[in-house]
Every structure is written in C-alpha cells, then in structure tokens.
Coordinates of C-alpha atoms in Angstrom, one line a residue:
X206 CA 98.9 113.3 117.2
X207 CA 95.4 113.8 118.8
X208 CA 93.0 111.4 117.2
X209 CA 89.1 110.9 117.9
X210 CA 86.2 109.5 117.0
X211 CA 82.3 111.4 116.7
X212 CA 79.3 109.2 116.8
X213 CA 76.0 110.9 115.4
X214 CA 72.5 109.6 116.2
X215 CA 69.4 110.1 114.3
X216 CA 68.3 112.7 116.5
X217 CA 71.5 114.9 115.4
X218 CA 73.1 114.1 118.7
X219 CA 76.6 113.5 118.9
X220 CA 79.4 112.9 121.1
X221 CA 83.4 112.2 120.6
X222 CA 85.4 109.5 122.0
X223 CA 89.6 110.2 122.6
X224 CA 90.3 107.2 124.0
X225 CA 91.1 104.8 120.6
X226 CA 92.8 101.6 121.8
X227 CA 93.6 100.5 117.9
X228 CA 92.0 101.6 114.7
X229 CA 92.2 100.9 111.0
X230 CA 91.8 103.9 108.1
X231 CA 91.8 102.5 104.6
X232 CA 91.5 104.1 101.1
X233 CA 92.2 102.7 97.8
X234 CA 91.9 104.7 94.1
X235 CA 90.1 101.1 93.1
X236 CA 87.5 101.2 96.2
X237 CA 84.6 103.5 95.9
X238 CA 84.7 104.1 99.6
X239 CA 86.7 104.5 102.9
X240 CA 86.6 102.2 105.2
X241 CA 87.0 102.3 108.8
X242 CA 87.5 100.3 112.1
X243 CA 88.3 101.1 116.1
X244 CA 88.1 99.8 119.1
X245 CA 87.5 102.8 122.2
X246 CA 87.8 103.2 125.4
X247 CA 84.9 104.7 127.5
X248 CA 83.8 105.2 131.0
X249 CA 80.5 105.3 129.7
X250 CA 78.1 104.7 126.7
X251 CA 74.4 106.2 126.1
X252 CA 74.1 106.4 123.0
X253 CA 71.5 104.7 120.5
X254 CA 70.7 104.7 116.8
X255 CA 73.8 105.3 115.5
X256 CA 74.0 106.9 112.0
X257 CA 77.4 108.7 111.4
X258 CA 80.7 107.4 112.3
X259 CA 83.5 110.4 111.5
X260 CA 87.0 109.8 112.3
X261 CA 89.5 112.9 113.0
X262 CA 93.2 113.1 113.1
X263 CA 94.7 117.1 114.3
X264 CA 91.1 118.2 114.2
X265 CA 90.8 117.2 110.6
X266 CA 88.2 114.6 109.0
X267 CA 89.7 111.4 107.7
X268 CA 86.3 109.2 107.4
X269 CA 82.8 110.3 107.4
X270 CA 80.3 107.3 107.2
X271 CA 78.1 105.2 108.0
X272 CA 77.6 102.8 111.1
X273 CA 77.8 99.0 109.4
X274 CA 78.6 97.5 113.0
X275 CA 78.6 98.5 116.6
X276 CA 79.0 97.0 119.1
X277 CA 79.3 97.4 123.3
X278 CA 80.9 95.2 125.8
X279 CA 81.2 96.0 129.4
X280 CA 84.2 94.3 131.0
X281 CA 85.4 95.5 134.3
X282 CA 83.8 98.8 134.6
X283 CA 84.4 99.8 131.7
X284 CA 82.9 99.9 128.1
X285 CA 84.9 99.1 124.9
X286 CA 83.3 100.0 121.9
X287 CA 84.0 98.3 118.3
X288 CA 83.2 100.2 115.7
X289 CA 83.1 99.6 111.9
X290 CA 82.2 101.8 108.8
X291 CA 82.4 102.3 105.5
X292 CA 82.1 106.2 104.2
X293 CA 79.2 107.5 102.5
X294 CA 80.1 106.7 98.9
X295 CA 79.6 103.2 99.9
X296 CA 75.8 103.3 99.0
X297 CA 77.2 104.0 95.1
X298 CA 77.0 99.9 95.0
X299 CA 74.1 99.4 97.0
X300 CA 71.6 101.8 94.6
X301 CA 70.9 100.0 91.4
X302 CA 69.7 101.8 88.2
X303 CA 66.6 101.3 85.7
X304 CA 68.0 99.3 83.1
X305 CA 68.6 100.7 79.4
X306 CA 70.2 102.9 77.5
X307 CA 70.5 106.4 78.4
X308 CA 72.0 108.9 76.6
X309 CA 73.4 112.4 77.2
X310 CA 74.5 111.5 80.5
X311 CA 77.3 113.2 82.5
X312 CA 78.7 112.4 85.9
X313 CA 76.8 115.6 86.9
X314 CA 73.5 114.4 85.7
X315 CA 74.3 110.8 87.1
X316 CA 75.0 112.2 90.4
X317 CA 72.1 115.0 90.9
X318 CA 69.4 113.1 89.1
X319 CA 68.6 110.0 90.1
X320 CA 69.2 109.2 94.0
X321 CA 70.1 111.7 96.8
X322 CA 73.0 110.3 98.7
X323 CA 73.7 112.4 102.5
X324 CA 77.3 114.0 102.5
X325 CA 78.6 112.7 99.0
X326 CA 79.9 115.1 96.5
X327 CA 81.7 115.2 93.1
X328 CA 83.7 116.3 90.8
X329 CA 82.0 119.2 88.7
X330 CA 82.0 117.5 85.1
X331 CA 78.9 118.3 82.0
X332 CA 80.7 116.4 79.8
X333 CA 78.0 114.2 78.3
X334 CA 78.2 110.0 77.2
X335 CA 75.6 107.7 76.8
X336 CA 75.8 104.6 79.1
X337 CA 73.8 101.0 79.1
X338 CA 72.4 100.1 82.7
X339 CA 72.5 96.4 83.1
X340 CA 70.6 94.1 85.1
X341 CA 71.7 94.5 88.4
X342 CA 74.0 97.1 87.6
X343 CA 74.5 100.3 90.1
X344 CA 75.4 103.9 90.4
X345 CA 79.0 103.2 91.1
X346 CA 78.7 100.9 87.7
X347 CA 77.4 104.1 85.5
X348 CA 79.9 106.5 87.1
X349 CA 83.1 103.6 86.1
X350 CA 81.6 103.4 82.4
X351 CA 81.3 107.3 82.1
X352 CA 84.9 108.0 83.3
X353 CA 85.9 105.5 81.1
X354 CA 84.6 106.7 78.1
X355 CA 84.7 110.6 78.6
X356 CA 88.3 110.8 80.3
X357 CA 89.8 107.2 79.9
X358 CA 90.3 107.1 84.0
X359 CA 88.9 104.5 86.2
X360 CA 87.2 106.7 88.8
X361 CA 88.4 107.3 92.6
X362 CA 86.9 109.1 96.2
X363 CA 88.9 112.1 97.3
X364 CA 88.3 113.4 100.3
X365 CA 86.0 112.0 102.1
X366 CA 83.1 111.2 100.0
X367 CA 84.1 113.2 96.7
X368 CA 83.5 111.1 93.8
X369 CA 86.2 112.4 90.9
X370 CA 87.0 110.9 87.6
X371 CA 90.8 113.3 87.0
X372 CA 93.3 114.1 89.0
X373 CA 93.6 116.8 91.0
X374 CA 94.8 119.8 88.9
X375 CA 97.0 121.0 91.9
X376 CA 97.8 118.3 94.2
X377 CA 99.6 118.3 97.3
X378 CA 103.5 116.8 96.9
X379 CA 105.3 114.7 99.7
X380 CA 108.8 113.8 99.6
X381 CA 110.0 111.2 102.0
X382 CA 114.3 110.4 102.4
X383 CA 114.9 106.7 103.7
X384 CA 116.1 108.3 107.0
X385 CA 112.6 109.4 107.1
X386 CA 110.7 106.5 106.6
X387 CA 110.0 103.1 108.8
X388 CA 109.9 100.5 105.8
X389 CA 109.4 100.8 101.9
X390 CA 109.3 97.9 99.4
X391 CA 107.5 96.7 96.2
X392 CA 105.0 94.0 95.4
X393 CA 103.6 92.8 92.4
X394 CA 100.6 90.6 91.3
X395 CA 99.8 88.6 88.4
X396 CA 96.6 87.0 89.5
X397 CA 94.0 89.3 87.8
X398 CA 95.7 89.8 84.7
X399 CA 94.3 88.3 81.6
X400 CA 96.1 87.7 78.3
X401 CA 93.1 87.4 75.3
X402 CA 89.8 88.8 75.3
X403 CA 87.0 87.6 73.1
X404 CA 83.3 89.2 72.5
X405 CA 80.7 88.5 70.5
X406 CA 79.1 90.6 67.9
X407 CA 75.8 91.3 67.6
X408 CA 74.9 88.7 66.0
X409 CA 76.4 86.4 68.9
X410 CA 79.5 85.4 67.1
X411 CA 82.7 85.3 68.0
X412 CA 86.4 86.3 66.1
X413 CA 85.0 89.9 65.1
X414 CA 86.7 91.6 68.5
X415 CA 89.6 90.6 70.1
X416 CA 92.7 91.7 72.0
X417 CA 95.9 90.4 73.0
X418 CA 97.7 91.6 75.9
X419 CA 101.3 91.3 75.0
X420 CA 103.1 92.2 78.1
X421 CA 101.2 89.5 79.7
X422 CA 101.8 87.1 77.1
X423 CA 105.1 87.7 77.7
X424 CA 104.7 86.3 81.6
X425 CA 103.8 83.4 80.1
X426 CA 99.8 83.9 81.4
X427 CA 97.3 82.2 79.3
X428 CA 94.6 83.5 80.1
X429 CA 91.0 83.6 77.9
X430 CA 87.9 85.3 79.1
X431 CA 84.6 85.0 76.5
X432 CA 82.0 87.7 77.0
X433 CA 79.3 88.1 75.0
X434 CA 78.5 92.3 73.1
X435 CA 78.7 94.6 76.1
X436 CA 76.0 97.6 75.3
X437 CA 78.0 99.5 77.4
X438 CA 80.4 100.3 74.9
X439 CA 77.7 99.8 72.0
X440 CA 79.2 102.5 70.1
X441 CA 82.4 101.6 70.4
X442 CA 83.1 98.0 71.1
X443 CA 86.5 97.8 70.7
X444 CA 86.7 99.9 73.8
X445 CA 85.0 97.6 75.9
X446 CA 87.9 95.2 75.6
X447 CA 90.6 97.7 75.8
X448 CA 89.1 98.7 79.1
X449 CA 88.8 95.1 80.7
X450 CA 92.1 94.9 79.7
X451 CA 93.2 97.9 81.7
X452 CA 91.0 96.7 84.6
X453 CA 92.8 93.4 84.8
X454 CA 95.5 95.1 85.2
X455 CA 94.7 97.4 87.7
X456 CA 97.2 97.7 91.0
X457 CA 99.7 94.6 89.6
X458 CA 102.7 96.8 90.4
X459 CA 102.6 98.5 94.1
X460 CA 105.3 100.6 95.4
X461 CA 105.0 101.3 99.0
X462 CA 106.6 102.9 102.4
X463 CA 105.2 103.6 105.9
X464 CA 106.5 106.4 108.2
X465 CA 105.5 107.6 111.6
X466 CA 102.5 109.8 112.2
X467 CA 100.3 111.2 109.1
X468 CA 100.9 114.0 106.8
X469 CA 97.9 114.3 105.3
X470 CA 97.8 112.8 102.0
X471 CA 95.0 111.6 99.7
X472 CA 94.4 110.1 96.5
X473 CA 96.0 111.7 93.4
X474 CA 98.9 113.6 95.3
X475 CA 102.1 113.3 94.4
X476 CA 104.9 111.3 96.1
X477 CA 108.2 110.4 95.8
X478 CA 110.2 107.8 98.2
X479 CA 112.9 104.9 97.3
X480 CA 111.8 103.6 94.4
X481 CA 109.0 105.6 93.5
X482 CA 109.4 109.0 91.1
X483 CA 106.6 111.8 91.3
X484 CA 103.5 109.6 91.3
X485 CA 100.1 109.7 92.1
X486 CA 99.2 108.1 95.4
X487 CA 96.6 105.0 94.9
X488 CA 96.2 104.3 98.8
X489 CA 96.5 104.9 101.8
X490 CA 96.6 102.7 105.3
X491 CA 96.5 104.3 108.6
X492 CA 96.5 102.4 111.6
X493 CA 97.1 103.0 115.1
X494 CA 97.4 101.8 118.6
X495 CA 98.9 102.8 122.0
X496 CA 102.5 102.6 120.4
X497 CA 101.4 105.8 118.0
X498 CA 100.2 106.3 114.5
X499 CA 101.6 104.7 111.1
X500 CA 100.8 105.3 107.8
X501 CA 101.6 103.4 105.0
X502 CA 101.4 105.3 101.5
X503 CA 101.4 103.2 98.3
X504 CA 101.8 104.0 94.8
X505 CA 100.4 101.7 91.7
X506 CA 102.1 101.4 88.8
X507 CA 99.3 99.9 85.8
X508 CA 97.3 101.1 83.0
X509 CA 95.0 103.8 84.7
X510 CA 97.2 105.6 87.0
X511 CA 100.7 105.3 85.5
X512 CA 99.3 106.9 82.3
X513 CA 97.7 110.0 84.0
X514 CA 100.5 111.1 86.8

C-alpha cells in the first residue's frame, strides 16, 4: 500500500514525504481527535513553519492536523524527520466558552457561532437544548452536553475532522473470517466504573438524587462519587447522573482483531469478526513499518454505543 506524508507551511507551501520508516494512526469514538505520529526518511529537509501535517494511505486522507512536534536530525547524510500531530478537532478542548447559561443552542449554532476552527466540520443538526458553560469549561464540553441531551449519544470525529453526535445513517460494513485476520481477542476494564452517585440539590443537600449502578454492584465495585447540582442538566437533574453513569462506563468491554493492510474503516461502520456481531466500530489503530501495514479494528461494548448499533 503506498503511504505518505504532506507537510504545509504558512506560506501554503507543501511537500510529500514517501519514505515512512514507522508511523502510528490512532482514532477513538471517546477522543475528540486523531492523533498521529512518523518517523521519515529524507535526503533532504527545507522546510519551516510548519502548520499542517496530513497523512495519506492509496491517495486517500487518514489525518489532517496540526504540527504539535517536529523535529530534524541529520545522521549520516541523511535527515529523519519525527513528526507528531493531533487533527484539527483537537483545538475543541483548547477554546473555552463564556460561562452561563445559554439557551436554544444547537450543535449547528455551537459550531458556526462562536470560534472559527480551519478544516473542521460537522454533523448538520438545528435541534435546539440549552447548555451551562462552566468555569473552564470548552467547546468540546458544550458539544458532549448537547449530544447528550438532544440524542442521548456521547459524540465522536468521523472522518477527519467531522464532529457528529449519530451514527452514520448508511455506513460502510466489513466482514473479516479468522483465516483473514492476524489476531483477535477481548479485554475488559473495570477501573472507571462507578457503582453510586450522589448530587446535591439546590439547596446543597444531599439524598434528593441518587443512582445505583446495579451491574457494577454486582462486580462487587464500591464505588461513591459526591458532586455537588450540575447546571448542566438544570432542567433535568436526574439526567446528569444517568449520564456520568454511562460515561463511567464508557469502553469497559473491547472486542478487537488486527489484519494486514487497511480497508478503510472509520467510526460508526459496521463490523463483524470472531466474537463480535454487526457493531459499530469505536477505534481504530494503524501502524506501520518496513514489515507493511497493520490495522487493528476494535469494537466497544457499554452504554453509548452498544445501545445505538
């Protein structure tokens, strides 16, 4: 498979590199960005002021983002050039919001009204909510809240800097026979999960709003987490436990196989291999060296995406 790597400067010039020694594609439905790493191969380097790093695979764009770290060492001749980036969505955590309450909000207005971000899109939603920016609180914060509450999703990047809060209404589908795989296996986690919640009212009392979890209970996890009214679900409150809960849970079943090469997939396909049935991807690994391309496809079985394959 032909894979390269484009480097953009400010001054719109850009040039590709082939020769990729190792490099490291990652995506996951709970990450609000790509991220990617390389190290290259190159006769020679002239390039300054780095501002885009896009990755390709067949001619087609895997990551499009921005240059965290570069850096150049000459050794023998030759230059090898390490590069790591994270796409564009990644600046979704990095702009905070005016706090308060702001009503009739939709991902639309969220997205188109406040900060202009280069190369991020989204998901075409009017659907309106109110949401309660918090001290220190970000885009990427309103965007979770408003998915929450509007589609009861946690939200995800598709693409490579599409911010969506559904799955994809037609999605690609991959079938993979054990012949055709490398490795496949499952892996679960209990660390995050939490067994009671507690928040206070609004008068700053506690016993009004609760929740028990009672498949953790049943793992024998004893786990309490206090939090005083969230005003993020201030119409609501009851939901703002329900979805801690979910969060808590989030990826604590993965199902998972690597294969030779890469297909193509993204977040919300469908997939089925070994043990896993039609479901939605939840990430994706690609890494490769001089020994070829792998990519390792998982599948996560918890409270957001099981309930919405």
């Amino acid at each position: 498979m032909n894979t390269y790597v484009v480097l953009k400067n400010t001054d719109g010039f850009e040039r590709a590199f082939e020769k990729l020694l190792s490099f490291t594609f990652r995506k996951d439905a709970y990450q609000p960005y790509t991220s990617f790493g390389a190290k290259i191969s190159t006769d020679f380097y002239e390039l300054e002021n780095i501002s885009e790093v896009m990755f390709f695979i067949d001619n087609r764009l895997i990551h499009h983002g921005l240059a965290d770290n570069i850096t150049v060492t000459t050794s023998g001749g030759s230059d090898i050039i390490s590069v790591s980036s994270r796409s564009f969505t990644s600046m979704l955590i990095q702009n905070q919001m005016e706090t308060g309450l702001k009503t009739n909000m939709s991902v639309n207005t969220l997205m188109d009204s406040f900060y202009t971000l280069p190369y991020v899109t989204h998901e075409d939603n009017s659907e309106t909510s109110y949401i309660y920016v918090k001290s220190n609180s970000n885009m990427w914060d309103g965007i979770v809240n408003l998915s929450y509450k509007i589609c009861g999703t946690y939200p995800y990047i598709r693409g490579t800097n599409c911010v969506r809060m559904t799955p994809v209404e037609n999605p690609s589908e991959f079938s993979y026979l054990d012949s055709q795989i490398l490795s496949k296996g499952v892996s679960m986690t209990g660390r995050k999960l939490m067994s009671h919640f507690h928040m206070s009212n609004i008068k700053e009392e506690f016993g009004e709003f609760e929740l028990e979890d009672s498949e953790v209970i049943a793992q024998n996890i004893v786990r309490h987490r206090f939090f005083e009214l969230d005003k993020q679900f201030l119409y609501n409150p009851q939901q703002a436990l329900e979805y801690r809960s979910k969060f808590a849970s989030r990826a604590k079943e993965r199902l998972f196989c690597t294969y030779s090469g890469y297909n193509g997939e993204d977040l919300s396909d469908l997939v089925t291999f070994g043990y896993a049935y039609t479901e939605r991807i939840g990430a994706i690994t690609i890494t490769g060296s001089s020994d070829g391309i792998i990519t390792e496809i998982s599948t996560y079985r918890d409270k957001f995406l099981t309930e919405h394959v």
